Structure formats: C-alpha cells, structure tokens
PDB file of C-alpha atoms in Angstrom:
ATOM      1  CA  UNK A 684      89.303 131.252 115.780  1.00 82.00           C
ATOM      2  CA  UNK A 685      88.060 131.050 112.167  1.00 90.00           C
ATOM      3  CA  UNK A 686      87.331 127.744 110.448  1.00 88.00           C
ATOM      4  CA  UNK A 687      90.395 128.123 108.208  1.00 90.00           C
ATOM      5  CA  UNK A 688      92.596 128.652 111.276  1.00 92.00           C
ATOM      6  CA  UNK A 689      91.071 125.588 112.915  1.00 92.00           C
ATOM      7  CA  UNK A 690      91.733 123.538 109.772  1.00 88.00           C
ATOM      8  CA  UNK A 691      95.336 124.793 109.564  1.00 88.00           C
ATOM      9  CA  UNK A 692      95.865 123.889 113.215  1.00 92.00           C
ATOM     10  CA  UNK A 693      94.418 120.410 112.618  1.00 90.00           C
ATOM     11  CA  UNK A 694      96.678 119.835 109.583  1.00 87.00           C
ATOM     12  CA  UNK A 695      99.737 121.072 111.493  1.00 90.00           C
ATOM     13  CA  UNK A 696      98.949 118.766 114.413  1.00 93.00           C
ATOM     14  CA  UNK A 697      98.479 115.813 112.077  1.00 90.00           C
ATOM     15  CA  UNK A 698     101.767 116.570 110.311  1.00 88.00           C
ATOM     16  CA  UNK A 699     103.529 116.870 113.680  1.00 92.00           C
ATOM     17  CA  UNK A 700     102.238 113.439 114.662  1.00 90.00           C
ATOM     18  CA  UNK A 701     103.359 112.012 111.334  1.00 88.00           C
ATOM     19  CA  UNK A 702     106.839 113.532 111.575  1.00 89.00           C
ATOM     20  CA  UNK A 703     107.104 112.132 115.093  1.00 92.00           C
ATOM     21  CA  UNK A 704     106.348 108.636 113.732  1.00 91.00           C
ATOM     22  CA  UNK A 705     109.068 109.102 111.098  1.00 89.00           C
ATOM     23  CA  UNK A 706     111.585 110.110 113.730  1.00 93.00           C
ATOM     24  CA  UNK A 707     110.651 107.119 115.875  1.00 94.00           C
ATOM     25  CA  UNK A 708     110.860 104.677 112.948  1.00 94.00           C
ATOM     26  CA  UNK A 709     112.895 105.992 109.989  1.00 90.00           C
ATOM     27  CA  UNK A 710     112.216 102.759 108.077  1.00 95.00           C
ATOM     28  CA  UNK A 711     108.748 104.123 107.301  1.00 95.00           C
ATOM     29  CA  UNK A 712     110.216 106.465 104.697  1.00 94.00           C
ATOM     30  CA  UNK A 713     112.153 103.783 102.859  1.00 95.00           C
ATOM     31  CA  UNK A 714     109.229 101.344 103.000  1.00 97.00           C
ATOM     32  CA  UNK A 715     106.855 104.014 101.692  1.00 97.00           C
ATOM     33  CA  UNK A 716     109.201 104.946  98.864  1.00 97.00           C
ATOM     34  CA  UNK A 717     109.661 101.290  97.880  1.00 97.00           C
ATOM     35  CA  UNK A 718     105.881 100.832  97.771  1.00 98.00           C
ATOM     36  CA  UNK A 719     105.472 103.977  95.665  1.00 97.00           C
ATOM     37  CA  UNK A 720     108.254 102.879  93.292  1.00 97.00           C
ATOM     38  CA  UNK A 721     106.472  99.557  92.713  1.00 97.00           C
ATOM     39  CA  UNK A 722     103.053 101.047  92.037  1.00 96.00           C
ATOM     40  CA  UNK A 723     103.668 104.400  90.347  1.00 95.00           C
ATOM     41  CA  UNK A 724     104.738 102.889  86.990  1.00 93.00           C
ATOM     42  CA  UNK A 725     101.046 101.864  86.754  1.00 93.00           C
ATOM     43  CA  UNK A 726     100.121 105.564  86.657  1.00 90.00           C
ATOM     44  CA  UNK A 727      98.958 108.267  89.034  1.00 88.00           C
ATOM     45  CA  UNK A 728      95.260 107.464  89.092  1.00 91.00           C
ATOM     46  CA  UNK A 729      93.233 107.610  92.266  1.00 90.00           C
ATOM     47  CA  UNK A 730      93.121 103.786  92.277  1.00 91.00           C
ATOM     48  CA  UNK A 731      96.928 103.529  92.133  1.00 94.00           C
ATOM     49  CA  UNK A 732      97.324 106.097  94.895  1.00 93.00           C
ATOM     50  CA  UNK A 733      94.743 104.183  96.968  1.00 93.00           C
ATOM     51  CA  UNK A 734      96.765 100.957  96.537  1.00 95.00           C
ATOM     52  CA  UNK A 735      99.901 102.788  97.661  1.00 96.00           C
ATOM     53  CA  UNK A 736      98.074 104.197 100.699  1.00 96.00           C
ATOM     54  CA  UNK A 737      96.629 100.793 101.599  1.00 96.00           C
ATOM     55  CA  UNK A 738      99.966  99.006 101.359  1.00 97.00           C
ATOM     56  CA  UNK A 739     101.656 101.693 103.462  1.00 97.00           C
ATOM     57  CA  UNK A 740      98.914 101.267 106.072  1.00 96.00           C
ATOM     58  CA  UNK A 741      99.315  97.486 105.988  1.00 96.00           C
ATOM     59  CA  UNK A 742     103.113  97.470 106.340  1.00 96.00           C
ATOM     60  CA  UNK A 743     103.956 100.478 108.521  1.00 94.00           C
ATOM     61  CA  UNK A 744     102.626 102.242 111.599  1.00 92.00           C
ATOM     62  CA  UNK A 745     101.231 104.989 109.359  1.00 92.00           C
ATOM     63  CA  UNK A 746      97.481 104.731 108.899  1.00 93.00           C
ATOM     64  CA  UNK A 747      95.956 106.189 105.743  1.00 93.00           C
ATOM     65  CA  UNK A 748      92.225 105.540 105.269  1.00 91.00           C
ATOM     66  CA  UNK A 749      91.364 103.019 102.575  1.00 84.00           C
ATOM     67  CA  UNK A 750      88.906 105.323 100.808  1.00 89.00           C
ATOM     68  CA  UNK A 751      90.638 108.279  99.105  1.00 89.00           C
ATOM     69  CA  UNK A 752      87.590 110.406  99.945  1.00 91.00           C
ATOM     70  CA  UNK A 753      88.570 109.991 103.613  1.00 93.00           C
ATOM     71  CA  UNK A 754      92.187 111.091 103.142  1.00 91.00           C
ATOM     72  CA  UNK A 755      93.117 114.066 105.255  1.00 87.00           C
ATOM     73  CA  UNK A 756      95.112 116.978 103.876  1.00 85.00           C
ATOM     74  CA  UNK A 757      98.214 115.482 105.498  1.00 86.00           C
ATOM     75  CA  UNK A 758      97.526 112.087 103.866  1.00 90.00           C
ATOM     76  CA  UNK A 759      97.155 113.745 100.475  1.00 91.00           C
ATOM     77  CA  UNK A 760     100.324 115.758 101.003  1.00 90.00           C
ATOM     78  CA  UNK A 761     102.336 112.661 101.964  1.00 92.00           C
ATOM     79  CA  UNK A 762     101.130 110.711  98.916  1.00 95.00           C
ATOM     80  CA  UNK A 763     101.786 113.695  96.659  1.00 95.00           C
ATOM     81  CA  UNK A 764     105.319 114.043  98.021  1.00 94.00           C
ATOM     82  CA  UNK A 765     105.976 110.324  97.485  1.00 95.00           C
ATOM     83  CA  UNK A 766     104.828 110.706  93.885  1.00 95.00           C
ATOM     84  CA  UNK A 767     107.086 113.745  93.376  1.00 96.00           C
ATOM     85  CA  UNK A 768     110.165 112.087  94.911  1.00 96.00           C
ATOM     86  CA  UNK A 769     109.737 108.909  92.835  1.00 96.00           C
ATOM     87  CA  UNK A 770     109.122 111.002  89.723  1.00 93.00           C
ATOM     88  CA  UNK A 771     112.298 113.010  90.345  1.00 93.00           C
ATOM     89  CA  UNK A 772     114.271 109.792  90.906  1.00 91.00           C
ATOM     90  CA  UNK A 773     113.042 108.389  87.611  1.00 84.00           C
ATOM     91  CA  UNK A 774     113.873 111.642  85.799  1.00 82.00           C
ATOM     92  CA  UNK A 775     117.494 111.297  86.888  1.00 73.00           C
ATOM     93  CA  UNK A 776     117.879 107.995  85.043  1.00 66.00           C
TER      94      UNK A 776
END
C-alpha cells in the first residue's frame, strides 16, 4: 500500500469515527455551528479557527488539538465546512 493510500485510509477512518459521534449525539452539530457563528464574525484567521476548535473540544465529545499545526485532515475539513455553512447562512440574510 502506498503512503497516499495509507493517508487516505487514515482520513476515511477518522471521518467514520467523527460521523459516528455525530450520529450518537446530534447536538454536536448545533453546538459546533453556534460556536462558529459566535467567532467567525471576528474573521477567518488561524487564531479564530483555533478558538473555534478549542471551544468545540471543551463543550462536545469531539476532540480537536489545540495547536492548529496538529490538526488532522479531518479536523481541517470539519472546521472548513463549519466556516462554509456559516458563511452561506450569512449570505442568505
């Protein structure tokens, strides 16, 4: 198995685990979106995204490392999707 295949498998497994958490506790999504809505008006800097990640880790069963350098591909994808969803919500108003 090549290193890119190994990485893809790791990301898929991490995403599966994350989706499983969401299915077990659907409140995670709403809590995460509320956190993102509060912080994203401050901008999309790495510091803002780190605050969002830290608050999600503190208030839900989802753990995102404190240091953005330690974020996995799945962590980055989740934070990016939160930013997109909140941005689309704000564009509607």
